[in-house]
Amino acid sequence: MTTVLTGDDLAGALTALRARVPLVHSLTNVVSANFLTNVVLAAGASNAHIDNAHEAAGFARIAGGVLVNLGTPDDGTAAAFTLAAEAAHDAGTPWVLDPVGVGGLPWRSALAVDLLKFRPTVVRGNASEIIALAGLGGATRGVDSSDDPAAAVPAAVALLEHATAVSASGPVDHLVGRDPDGAIVGVRIAGGSDLLPRVTSTGCSLGGLVAAYLAVAPTPLVGLAAAHAHVAVASEIAAEKSSGPGSFAVEYLDALSAVDPATLAERARIESVDLVGEGVNR
Amino acid sequence: MTTVLTGDDLAGALTALRARVPLVHSLTNVVSANFLTNVVLAAGASNAHIDNAHEAAGFARIAGGVLVNLGTPDDGTAAAFTLAAEAAHDAGTPWVLDPVGVGGLPWRSALAVDLLKFRPTVVRGNASEIIALAGLGGATRGVDSSDDPAAAVPAAVALLEHATAVSASGPVDHLVGRDPDGAIVGVRIAGGSDLLPRVTSTGCSLGGLVAAYLAVAPTPLVGLAAAHAHVAVASEIAAEKSSGPGSFAVEYLDALSAVDPATLAERARIESVDLVGEGVNR
Amino acid sequence: MTTVLTGDDLAGALTALRARVPLVHSLTNVVSANFLTNVVLAAGASNAHIDNAHEAAGFARIAGGVLVNLGTPDDGTAAAFTLAAEAAHDAGTPWVLDPVGVGGLPWRSALAVDLLKFRPTVVRGNASEIIALAGLGGATRGVDSSDDPAAAVPAAVALLEHATAVSASGPVDHLVGRDPDGAIVGVRIAGGSDLLPRVTSTGCSLGGLVAAYLAVAPTPLVGLAAAHAHVAVASEIAAEKSSGPGSFAVEYLDALSAVDPATLAERARIESVDLVGEGVNR
């Protein structure tokens, strides 16, 4: 089995990100709003948080990529999520659905399922959220992941009915999408740090970074993988310089900024996932 | 007079926190949402911020502890506060009321008084807020404390009509509750740092930490004291390594994570408050 | 041409800020809420974020200065903005309008224009926002500035019909106001750091700092200039100690706190702008 993506693909995406500085339109939760913007800026892109129903659709049409994150929805922002997703779909703006808390919380779970009709370019979540959204069951415990990402691969593949690429984050991230011939393919990305889940919004901000990469990458799977690899490499670098979760968050932003395409290509630990064992592509 | 609580009580609570990783359900203000979550994570627990009326009650029933913080209420979150407090009360989930700004702001003051009917496990505030909530007058100046915590002890005792334990934060924190025989007892916890009030949300995030400890401590007073002592010790350690409020906030998160039960027991400066002079227990 | 403002004017404003610790009432966006409060605290003032319609007017009457920032408005906060601006105007509380995103986003643009009737003491924005608000055209790209602040001077002067002083932020900040004789004058403030726009909310938090300085400065122009110079000097100091945007944000807060009046007077790079070339005061 050949590797679906190479380090050069990731480096090319980062080169494009730095050259084009895509503008992300984020509709994210109040816990992550500041950190997510700093992550997107540190990586080399730009972000505007606009989640009112008056402006969400218009901005989604002109943004480079849109993130809809279900972390702290209310009636007002939920309306904006729908308008932004619909506008992104209609305008061809790539958009990311981050189904935070889906599974354990019925109201937002229904909202997430409803948003699938606008065909997100990417669904990014932790394993339990991906499993829950795919309707395969699973229970979520707040916003923490309680399932192994590898176990979410069948659910991620099932979600390809609605999305172009899907990722389940965890100690080893698992991503699925389609290759240029339309075949379903999977990759796993190792790395990261035990400190990542000790800092809030590292997952949510990855969603913002995915939206940024989707604006510049040749395919959704390349953009999704580049965002995951950028985070994995930067967090490894940051962990070496940190003495706890506070200093890690600071070093992480510095490292997201410092990582260059050559470093990304060299340090990214990406390999293919054999999906035949998952009942795909036989 | 014997000491109501010992360092071993605090160490036991921290050991339980780290072993059980309780899940806090926070309904907190937008200023503190990120920092509070990082504080709770750094200390060793988990947090989910859910403040919409659709989901607040359901989550309060399954969380380990709930925090209702009145810092930036609006009509939507105020409804969620009431639903969460009622559900926590009905389900037996311990919950914390942080009456931010009560006294100087009539709308939220009425809301705080109304929430008392759901019998918060703990009321945690600064001195002026505790005095105001107890109906003893006092005026609040934004979210800063303008009163000495020692002066709030009679008000804190008065609030024991509604809550099981009450704390007034300040240079020396003052806490009141009941001992196993039902007698009202008080403790003061010294330490901390002059830099604590120079960083926003250190008080609000203490409220989140109290909710985490309530989920695992043998009594509300032990949980409340452990949270205060954890903050006092961590902030002392952080202050030694800081050159200003920015670096203090970073070091504080690292220290919250680094403090272990033995350190907490050794460094906590806790002593009993003689409440007889306050007209209690004569 | 004489210098309109001197380093001593700036030092005097900072001395007053530290002595009086003014209380800012901020109605700001969710991205900046935490960082803005930390900036205001680090500089030496105090902040309360109150953006609900029940409390905004009452608090604006008693605060030292008010900030209305249009970054993430919704129907509820927009109502609070109007109430706070009206109350500040009626009570004589100085207030700052930060027209984030105005120009590219029609709904909030109409809101910003409507707020001008309450005569903001200061309008502070980036160049494209100032140009857009002045009705001279210009398009905004999210919350980033795409125009040179020098190009915004005519627009800033035009806004003096509605406000007492106006600033356009950028690599070199440009400020306009009136001297004691009522003549329109301009100053530019150099300094800062390339890392400032790599950290979110540095501009928004400057707006909070302006509100703090307006509470203690002899004239709005002095207060506006002191806030800009404080930020420029602190960010220069921070940049020398930083290795990226994460560490810069930390060092920036430390430096805002460490800068004293003598340092501010010595390091501030302020000079007059010749407005005759702009068609003013001929």
Tab-separated table of C-alpha atoms in Angstrom, chain A residues 18 20-23 29-30 33-35 37-38 41-44 46-52 54-55 58-59 62 74 249-251 253-254 257-258, chain C residues 30-35 71-75 104-109 140-144 197-201 242-250:
chain	number	residue	atom	x	y	z
A	18	ARG	CA	1.836	31.651	4.426
A	20	ARG	CA	-1.974	33.687	0.718
A	21	VAL	CA	-2.921	34.377	4.380
A	22	PRO	CA	-6.468	33.055	4.035
A	23	LEU	CA	-9.254	34.654	6.050
A	29	ASN	CA	-17.652	28.860	21.266
A	30	VAL	CA	-16.853	31.524	23.840
A	33	ALA	CA	-12.780	32.338	20.667
A	34	ASN	CA	-9.565	34.061	21.737
A	35	PHE	CA	-7.231	31.073	21.621
A	37	THR	CA	-7.914	33.301	16.735
A	38	ASN	CA	-4.402	33.328	18.147
A	41	LEU	CA	-2.858	34.032	13.402
A	42	ALA	CA	0.225	32.243	14.727
A	43	ALA	CA	0.017	29.626	11.992
A	44	GLY	CA	-0.025	32.361	9.370
A	46	SER	CA	-6.306	35.419	9.592
A	47	ASN	CA	-9.604	35.069	11.454
A	48	ALA	CA	-12.834	36.964	12.016
A	49	HIS	CA	-15.354	35.725	14.592
A	50	ILE	CA	-18.831	36.657	13.310
A	51	ASP	CA	-21.727	34.664	14.716
A	52	ASN	CA	-24.791	36.883	14.539
A	54	HIS	CA	-27.433	39.449	10.447
A	55	GLU	CA	-23.920	39.018	9.135
A	58	GLY	CA	-22.740	37.407	3.945
A	59	PHE	CA	-19.360	36.877	5.496
A	62	ILE	CA	-16.496	35.972	1.031
A	74	ASP	CA	-27.640	29.416	21.945
A	249	ALA	CA	0.044	27.090	25.583
A	250	VAL	CA	2.524	29.934	25.145
A	251	GLU	CA	5.187	27.785	23.499
A	253	LEU	CA	1.654	29.542	19.725
A	254	ASP	CA	5.336	30.353	19.220
A	257	SER	CA	4.476	30.395	14.016
A	258	ALA	CA	8.023	29.036	13.863
C	30	VAL	CA	-16.053	37.770	23.052
C	31	VAL	CA	-12.660	37.308	21.385
C	32	SER	CA	-11.100	40.207	23.280
C	33	ALA	CA	-13.003	40.144	26.570
C	34	ASN	CA	-10.335	38.371	28.616
C	35	PHE	CA	-7.248	39.906	27.031
C	71	GLY	CA	-16.494	43.163	17.255
C	72	THR	CA	-19.126	40.486	17.889
C	73	PRO	CA	-22.489	42.196	18.213
C	74	ASP	CA	-25.838	40.463	18.443
C	75	ASP	CA	-29.308	41.885	18.994
C	104	GLY	CA	-17.487	45.424	5.104
C	105	LEU	CA	-20.459	44.435	7.259
C	106	PRO	CA	-23.660	46.425	6.619
C	107	TRP	CA	-25.586	45.624	9.816
C	108	ARG	CA	-22.950	46.786	12.231
C	109	SER	CA	-22.026	49.671	9.968
C	140	THR	CA	-12.571	46.289	5.495
C	141	ARG	CA	-11.101	42.808	5.466
C	142	GLY	CA	-12.338	41.182	8.609
C	143	VAL	CA	-10.782	42.943	11.536
C	144	ASP	CA	-7.410	43.480	9.929
C	197	PRO	CA	-1.014	42.234	14.714
C	198	ARG	CA	0.003	38.575	15.227
C	199	VAL	CA	-1.827	38.541	18.569
C	200	THR	CA	-5.569	38.968	18.507
C	201	SER	CA	-7.252	41.731	20.498
C	242	SER	CA	9.778	37.377	22.726
C	243	SER	CA	10.307	34.414	20.421
C	244	GLY	CA	6.892	34.465	18.778
C	245	PRO	CA	3.305	35.613	19.211
C	246	GLY	CA	2.645	33.467	22.273
C	247	SER	CA	5.540	34.766	24.327
C	248	PHE	CA	4.938	38.277	23.000
C	249	ALA	CA	1.441	38.357	24.486
C	250	VAL	CA	2.834	37.367	27.877
